[in-house]
CSV table of C-alpha atoms in Angstrom, one decimal:
chain,number,residue,atom,x,y,z
A,31,MET,CA,-79.4,-170.1,1.4
A,32,SER,CA,-83.0,-170.2,0.3
A,33,ALA,CA,-85.7,-168.5,2.3
A,34,PRO,CA,-87.7,-170.8,4.6
A,35,GLU,CA,-91.0,-172.0,3.1
A,36,ARG,CA,-94.0,-170.0,4.4
A,37,ILE,CA,-96.6,-172.2,6.0
A,38,PRO,CA,-100.1,-170.8,5.4
A,39,ALA,CA,-102.0,-169.8,8.5
A,40,ARG,CA,-104.6,-172.4,9.6
A,41,ARG,CA,-108.1,-171.3,9.0
A,42,VAL,CA,-110.1,-171.6,12.2
A,43,SER,CA,-113.0,-173.9,11.7
A,44,ASP,CA,-116.6,-172.8,12.4
A,45,ARG,CA,-116.9,-175.2,15.3
A,46,ASP,CA,-113.6,-174.0,16.9
A,47,LEU,CA,-114.5,-170.4,16.4
A,48,LEU,CA,-117.9,-170.8,18.0
A,49,THR,CA,-116.6,-173.0,20.8
A,50,PHE,CA,-113.4,-171.2,21.9
A,51,GLY,CA,-113.9,-167.7,20.5
A,52,GLU,CA,-114.5,-164.6,22.7
A,53,LEU,CA,-118.2,-163.6,22.7
A,54,ASN,CA,-119.2,-159.9,22.7
A,55,VAL,CA,-122.8,-159.1,22.8
A,56,GLU,CA,-124.0,-156.5,20.2
A,57,GLY,CA,-127.7,-156.5,20.7
A,58,GLN,CA,-130.9,-158.5,21.2
A,59,ILE,CA,-133.6,-159.8,18.8
A,60,ARG,CA,-136.6,-158.4,20.7
A,61,GLU,CA,-139.4,-160.2,18.8
A,62,ALA,CA,-138.1,-163.7,19.7
A,63,SER,CA,-140.0,-165.7,22.4
A,64,ASN,CA,-136.7,-166.6,24.2
A,65,ALA,CA,-133.6,-164.5,24.7
A,66,VAL,CA,-131.7,-164.3,21.4
A,67,LEU,CA,-128.5,-162.2,21.6
A,68,VAL,CA,-126.6,-161.1,18.5
A,69,CYS,CA,-122.8,-161.3,19.1
A,70,THR,CA,-119.4,-161.2,17.5
A,71,VAL,CA,-117.1,-164.1,18.2
A,72,ALA,CA,-113.3,-163.9,17.6
A,73,HIS,CA,-110.6,-166.6,17.8
A,74,GLU,CA,-107.1,-166.8,16.4
A,75,GLY,CA,-107.5,-164.0,13.9
A,76,ARG,CA,-110.9,-165.0,12.7
A,77,GLU,CA,-114.1,-163.0,13.6
A,78,ALA,CA,-117.7,-163.6,12.7
A,79,ARG,CA,-121.2,-162.8,13.9
A,80,CYS,CA,-123.3,-165.3,15.7
A,81,VAL,CA,-126.5,-165.9,17.7
A,82,TYR,CA,-126.2,-166.7,21.4
A,83,LYS,CA,-129.2,-168.1,23.2
A,84,PRO,CA,-128.5,-168.5,26.9
A,85,VAL,CA,-130.3,-171.2,28.8
A,86,ARG,CA,-131.4,-168.7,31.5
A,87,GLY,CA,-133.3,-166.8,28.8
A,88,GLU,CA,-135.5,-169.8,27.8
A,89,ARG,CA,-139.2,-169.6,28.5
A,90,PRO,CA,-140.5,-172.8,30.2
A,91,LEU,CA,-142.7,-175.0,28.1
A,92,TRP,CA,-145.2,-177.6,29.4
A,93,ASP,CA,-144.0,-180.4,27.1
A,94,PHE,CA,-140.2,-180.0,27.2
A,95,PRO,CA,-137.8,-180.1,30.2
A,96,ASP,CA,-136.8,-176.7,31.5
A,97,GLY,CA,-133.4,-175.4,30.4
A,98,ASN,CA,-133.1,-177.9,27.6
A,99,LEU,CA,-133.9,-176.0,24.4
A,100,ALA,CA,-130.3,-175.0,23.6
A,101,ARG,CA,-129.2,-178.6,23.7
A,102,ARG,CA,-131.9,-179.5,21.2
A,103,GLU,CA,-130.7,-176.8,18.8
A,104,VAL,CA,-127.2,-178.4,18.9
A,105,ALA,CA,-128.7,-181.9,18.5
A,106,ALA,CA,-130.5,-180.7,15.3
A,107,TYR,CA,-127.2,-179.4,13.9
A,108,GLU,CA,-125.5,-182.8,14.7
A,109,VAL,CA,-128.3,-184.7,12.9
A,110,SER,CA,-128.2,-182.3,9.9
A,111,GLU,CA,-124.5,-182.9,9.6
A,112,ALA,CA,-124.9,-186.7,9.8
A,113,LEU,CA,-127.4,-186.5,6.9
A,114,GLY,CA,-124.8,-184.7,4.9
A,115,TRP,CA,-127.0,-181.8,3.9
A,116,GLY,CA,-125.7,-178.9,5.9
A,117,LEU,CA,-129.2,-177.6,6.6
A,118,VAL,CA,-128.5,-176.1,10.0
A,119,PRO,CA,-125.9,-173.4,10.6
A,120,PRO,CA,-122.9,-174.5,12.7
A,121,THR,CA,-124.1,-174.7,16.3
A,122,VAL,CA,-122.4,-175.5,19.6
A,123,LEU,CA,-123.1,-175.5,23.3
A,124,ARG,CA,-120.8,-173.3,25.3
A,125,ASP,CA,-120.5,-170.9,28.2
A,126,GLY,CA,-121.1,-167.2,27.4
A,127,PRO,CA,-121.6,-163.9,29.1
A,128,TYR,CA,-124.9,-165.1,30.5
A,129,GLY,CA,-124.0,-168.7,31.2
A,130,GLU,CA,-124.4,-171.8,29.2
A,131,GLY,CA,-126.2,-171.5,25.9
A,132,MET,CA,-126.4,-172.3,22.2
A,133,CYS,CA,-124.1,-170.4,19.9
A,134,GLN,CA,-124.9,-170.5,16.2
A,135,LEU,CA,-123.1,-168.9,13.2
A,136,TRP,CA,-124.9,-165.9,11.8
A,137,ILE,CA,-126.2,-166.4,8.2
A,138,ASP,CA,-125.9,-163.4,6.0
A,139,ALA,CA,-129.1,-163.5,4.0
A,140,PRO,CA,-129.8,-160.9,1.3
A,141,GLU,CA,-133.0,-158.9,2.2
A,142,GLU,CA,-134.9,-160.2,-0.8
A,143,LEU,CA,-134.0,-163.8,0.1
A,144,GLY,CA,-133.6,-163.8,3.8
A,145,ASP,CA,-137.0,-164.6,5.1
A,146,GLY,CA,-137.7,-167.5,2.7
A,147,ALA,CA,-140.3,-165.4,0.9
A,148,GLU,CA,-139.4,-166.8,-2.5
A,149,LEU,CA,-140.1,-170.3,-1.2
A,150,LEU,CA,-143.6,-169.6,0.2
A,151,ALA,CA,-146.6,-167.8,-1.3
A,152,LEU,CA,-150.4,-167.2,-0.9
A,153,VAL,CA,-152.2,-167.7,-4.2
A,154,ASP,CA,-155.7,-167.6,-5.5
A,155,GLY,CA,-157.3,-170.8,-6.9
A,156,GLU,CA,-157.8,-174.4,-5.8
A,157,GLU,CA,-154.5,-175.9,-7.1
A,158,PRO,CA,-150.9,-174.7,-7.1
A,159,GLU,CA,-149.2,-173.8,-10.3
A,160,GLU,CA,-146.3,-175.8,-11.8
A,161,GLY,CA,-143.3,-175.7,-9.5
A,162,TRP,CA,-145.3,-175.3,-6.3
A,163,LYS,CA,-146.7,-177.6,-3.7
A,164,ALA,CA,-150.0,-177.0,-1.8
A,165,ILE,CA,-149.9,-176.7,2.0
A,166,GLY,CA,-153.5,-175.7,2.7
A,167,PHE,CA,-156.0,-172.9,2.8
A,168,ALA,CA,-155.5,-169.8,5.0
A,169,GLU,CA,-157.8,-166.9,5.9
A,170,VAL,CA,-156.5,-163.7,4.5
A,171,GLY,CA,-159.2,-161.3,5.9
A,172,GLU,CA,-162.6,-160.1,5.0
A,173,GLY,CA,-163.9,-163.6,4.7
A,174,ARG,CA,-161.4,-164.5,2.0
A,175,THR,CA,-159.1,-167.5,1.8
A,176,ALA,CA,-156.0,-168.2,-0.2
A,177,LEU,CA,-154.0,-171.3,-1.0
A,178,LEU,CA,-150.7,-171.4,0.9
A,179,VAL,CA,-148.0,-173.0,-1.2
A,180,HIS,CA,-144.3,-173.7,-1.0
A,181,ALA,CA,-141.8,-174.2,-3.8
A,182,ASP,CA,-141.2,-177.7,-5.2
A,183,ASP,CA,-137.6,-177.2,-4.3
A,184,ALA,CA,-135.0,-179.9,-3.6
A,185,ARG,CA,-133.6,-177.9,-0.7
A,186,LEU,CA,-137.0,-177.7,1.0
A,187,ARG,CA,-137.6,-181.4,0.3
A,188,ARG,CA,-134.4,-182.3,2.2
A,189,LEU,CA,-135.4,-180.0,5.1
A,190,SER,CA,-138.8,-181.8,5.3
A,191,VAL,CA,-136.9,-185.1,5.8
A,192,LEU,CA,-134.7,-183.5,8.5
A,193,ASP,CA,-137.8,-182.2,10.3
A,194,ALA,CA,-139.5,-185.6,10.2
A,195,VAL,CA,-136.4,-187.1,11.8
A,196,ILE,CA,-136.0,-184.5,14.6
A,197,ASN,CA,-139.7,-184.2,15.1
A,198,ASN,CA,-139.7,-180.4,14.6
A,199,GLY,CA,-142.7,-178.8,16.2
A,200,ASP,CA,-142.3,-175.4,14.7
A,201,ARG,CA,-141.1,-175.2,11.1
A,202,LYS,CA,-142.3,-171.7,10.1
A,203,GLY,CA,-141.5,-169.6,7.0
A,204,GLY,CA,-139.5,-167.2,9.2
A,205,HIS,CA,-137.2,-170.1,10.1
A,206,LEU,CA,-135.9,-170.4,6.5
A,207,LEU,CA,-132.8,-168.4,5.5
A,208,VAL,CA,-131.2,-168.4,2.1
A,209,ASP,CA,-127.6,-167.0,1.8
A,210,ALA,CA,-126.1,-165.1,-1.2
A,211,GLU,CA,-124.9,-168.4,-2.7
A,212,GLY,CA,-128.4,-169.9,-2.6
A,213,HIS,CA,-127.8,-172.3,0.3
A,214,LEU,CA,-130.9,-172.9,2.4
A,215,PHE,CA,-130.7,-173.0,6.2
A,216,GLY,CA,-133.3,-173.8,8.8
A,217,ILE,CA,-133.0,-172.1,12.2
A,218,ASP,CA,-134.8,-172.2,15.6
A,219,HIS,CA,-134.8,-175.8,16.5
A,220,GLY,CA,-135.5,-175.6,20.2
A,221,VAL,CA,-138.8,-177.5,20.1
A,222,THR,CA,-137.5,-180.7,18.5
A,223,PHE,CA,-136.8,-184.3,19.5
A,224,ASN,CA,-139.9,-184.8,21.7
A,225,ALA,CA,-140.6,-188.5,22.1
A,226,GLU,CA,-144.3,-187.9,21.2
A,227,ASP,CA,-145.3,-187.0,17.6
A,228,LYS,CA,-145.3,-183.2,17.4
A,229,LEU,CA,-144.3,-182.6,13.8
A,230,ARG,CA,-145.7,-179.3,12.8
A,231,THR,CA,-144.5,-177.7,9.6
A,232,LEU,CA,-145.2,-175.8,6.4
A,233,LEU,CA,-143.4,-178.4,4.3
A,234,TRP,CA,-146.3,-180.9,3.7
A,235,GLY,CA,-146.2,-180.6,0.0
A,236,TRP,CA,-144.6,-184.1,-0.5
A,237,ALA,CA,-146.7,-185.8,2.2
A,238,GLY,CA,-147.1,-189.5,1.2
A,239,GLU,CA,-144.8,-189.2,-1.9
A,240,PRO,CA,-141.9,-191.6,-2.2
A,241,LEU,CA,-138.6,-190.4,-0.7
A,242,THR,CA,-135.8,-189.7,-3.2
A,243,ALA,CA,-133.0,-192.1,-3.6
A,244,GLU,CA,-130.7,-189.5,-2.1
A,245,ALA,CA,-132.9,-189.2,1.0
A,246,MET,CA,-133.0,-193.0,1.5
A,247,GLY,CA,-129.2,-193.2,1.3
A,248,ALA,CA,-128.8,-190.3,3.8
A,249,LEU,CA,-131.3,-191.9,6.2
A,250,GLU,CA,-129.5,-195.3,6.0
A,251,ALA,CA,-126.2,-193.6,6.8
A,252,LEU,CA,-128.0,-191.9,9.7
A,253,ARG,CA,-129.4,-195.2,10.9
A,254,VAL,CA,-125.9,-196.6,11.1
A,255,GLY,CA,-124.6,-193.5,12.9
A,256,LEU,CA,-127.4,-193.8,15.5
A,257,GLY,CA,-126.2,-197.3,16.5
A,258,SER,CA,-125.2,-197.9,20.2
A,259,GLY,CA,-121.7,-196.6,20.9
A,260,GLU,CA,-121.4,-194.7,17.6
A,261,PRO,CA,-120.0,-191.2,18.0
A,262,LEU,CA,-123.2,-189.5,16.8
A,263,ALA,CA,-125.3,-191.6,19.2
A,264,VAL,CA,-123.0,-190.8,22.1
A,265,ARG,CA,-123.1,-187.1,21.3
A,266,LEU,CA,-126.9,-187.0,21.0
A,267,GLY,CA,-127.1,-188.9,24.3
A,268,GLU,CA,-125.4,-185.9,25.9
A,269,LEU,CA,-128.0,-183.5,24.5
A,270,ILE,CA,-131.4,-185.3,24.7
A,271,THR,CA,-132.9,-188.0,26.9
A,272,GLY,CA,-132.4,-191.7,26.3
A,273,VAL,CA,-136.1,-192.1,25.5
A,274,GLU,CA,-135.9,-189.3,22.9
A,275,LEU,CA,-132.8,-190.8,21.3
A,276,GLU,CA,-134.6,-194.1,20.9
A,277,ALA,CA,-137.5,-192.2,19.4
A,278,VAL,CA,-135.1,-190.7,16.8
A,279,ARG,CA,-134.0,-194.3,15.9
A,280,GLU,CA,-137.6,-195.3,15.5
A,281,ARG,CA,-138.5,-192.4,13.3
A,282,VAL,CA,-135.5,-193.1,11.0
A,283,ALA,CA,-136.5,-196.8,10.9
A,284,GLY,CA,-140.1,-195.9,10.1
A,285,LEU,CA,-139.1,-193.6,7.2
A,286,LEU,CA,-136.8,-196.2,5.7
A,287,LYS,CA,-139.5,-198.9,6.0
A,288,ALA,CA,-142.2,-196.8,4.5
A,289,GLY,CA,-140.0,-195.2,1.9
A,290,ARG,CA,-142.3,-192.2,1.9
A,291,HIS,CA,-142.5,-188.7,3.3
A,292,ARG,CA,-144.4,-188.3,6.5
A,293,GLU,CA,-148.1,-187.4,6.5
A,294,PRO,CA,-149.8,-185.3,9.1
A,295,GLY,CA,-151.0,-187.1,12.2
A,296,GLY,CA,-154.4,-186.5,13.8
A,297,ASP,CA,-153.5,-185.7,17.4
A,298,TRP,CA,-151.4,-182.5,16.9
A,299,PRO,CA,-151.9,-179.4,14.7
A,300,ALA,CA,-150.1,-180.1,11.4
A,301,ILE,CA,-149.3,-176.4,10.6
A,302,PRO,CA,-147.7,-173.9,13.0
A,303,TRP,CA,-149.5,-170.7,13.7
A,304,PRO,CA,-148.7,-168.1,12.7
A,305,PRO,CA,-147.1,-169.7,9.7
A,306,VAL,CA,-144.4,-167.1,9.2
């Protein structure tokens, strides 16, 4: 009699690991403006590191509802997945040791790549070199200024589209992570999805330029997914307000109609400070 066929063990998905896994707090990132706890999460034989941001550790903001930033981080992940670009690490909303909060998979980023340094630079001169896009001039001390630039990089270009859709009010250099395989992730999406225009980012290098065919296709798919009753729209409706969801639809429609990258508005600072 032949031996029974061995069935390979099911690999626990990132979403299941983060949602159902046991959280154990290892430490805290002290420099963060809100409570950010570094944890391990384990479920059905799989273990990983993650970031857990409990709602009770959120600092109130004048222009966002209290206790709502974690849900916006999850909403940013959902939109990123709908665009098909995987620009936000897997993120869920769950209970943890300190109550409900956002739980996001930790990204192992090599030290030389981890802070997005290879994607941003301060340079002398009035114009960027080939392969770079100008952001603007910055004071560097002793009365000197330098040109702040970012790489003319397809990964950043996709991220600039995502930020325009979710109305990201705080896209800093320190919110860019690159893993060992060269995959770019954006993190820290608590101040997103406001119904008022609050786009504030370092990724203005393509402002006014035509969107790529890839971006137009991704935005059209997102437009369909945001239709009333669609799973994405239902999920976002659980995370942000109805007014904010309608504003997402309007921003997507506006990008598709214009066919161009967003340009800075005049009523809100265009670049976050500090920029890193």
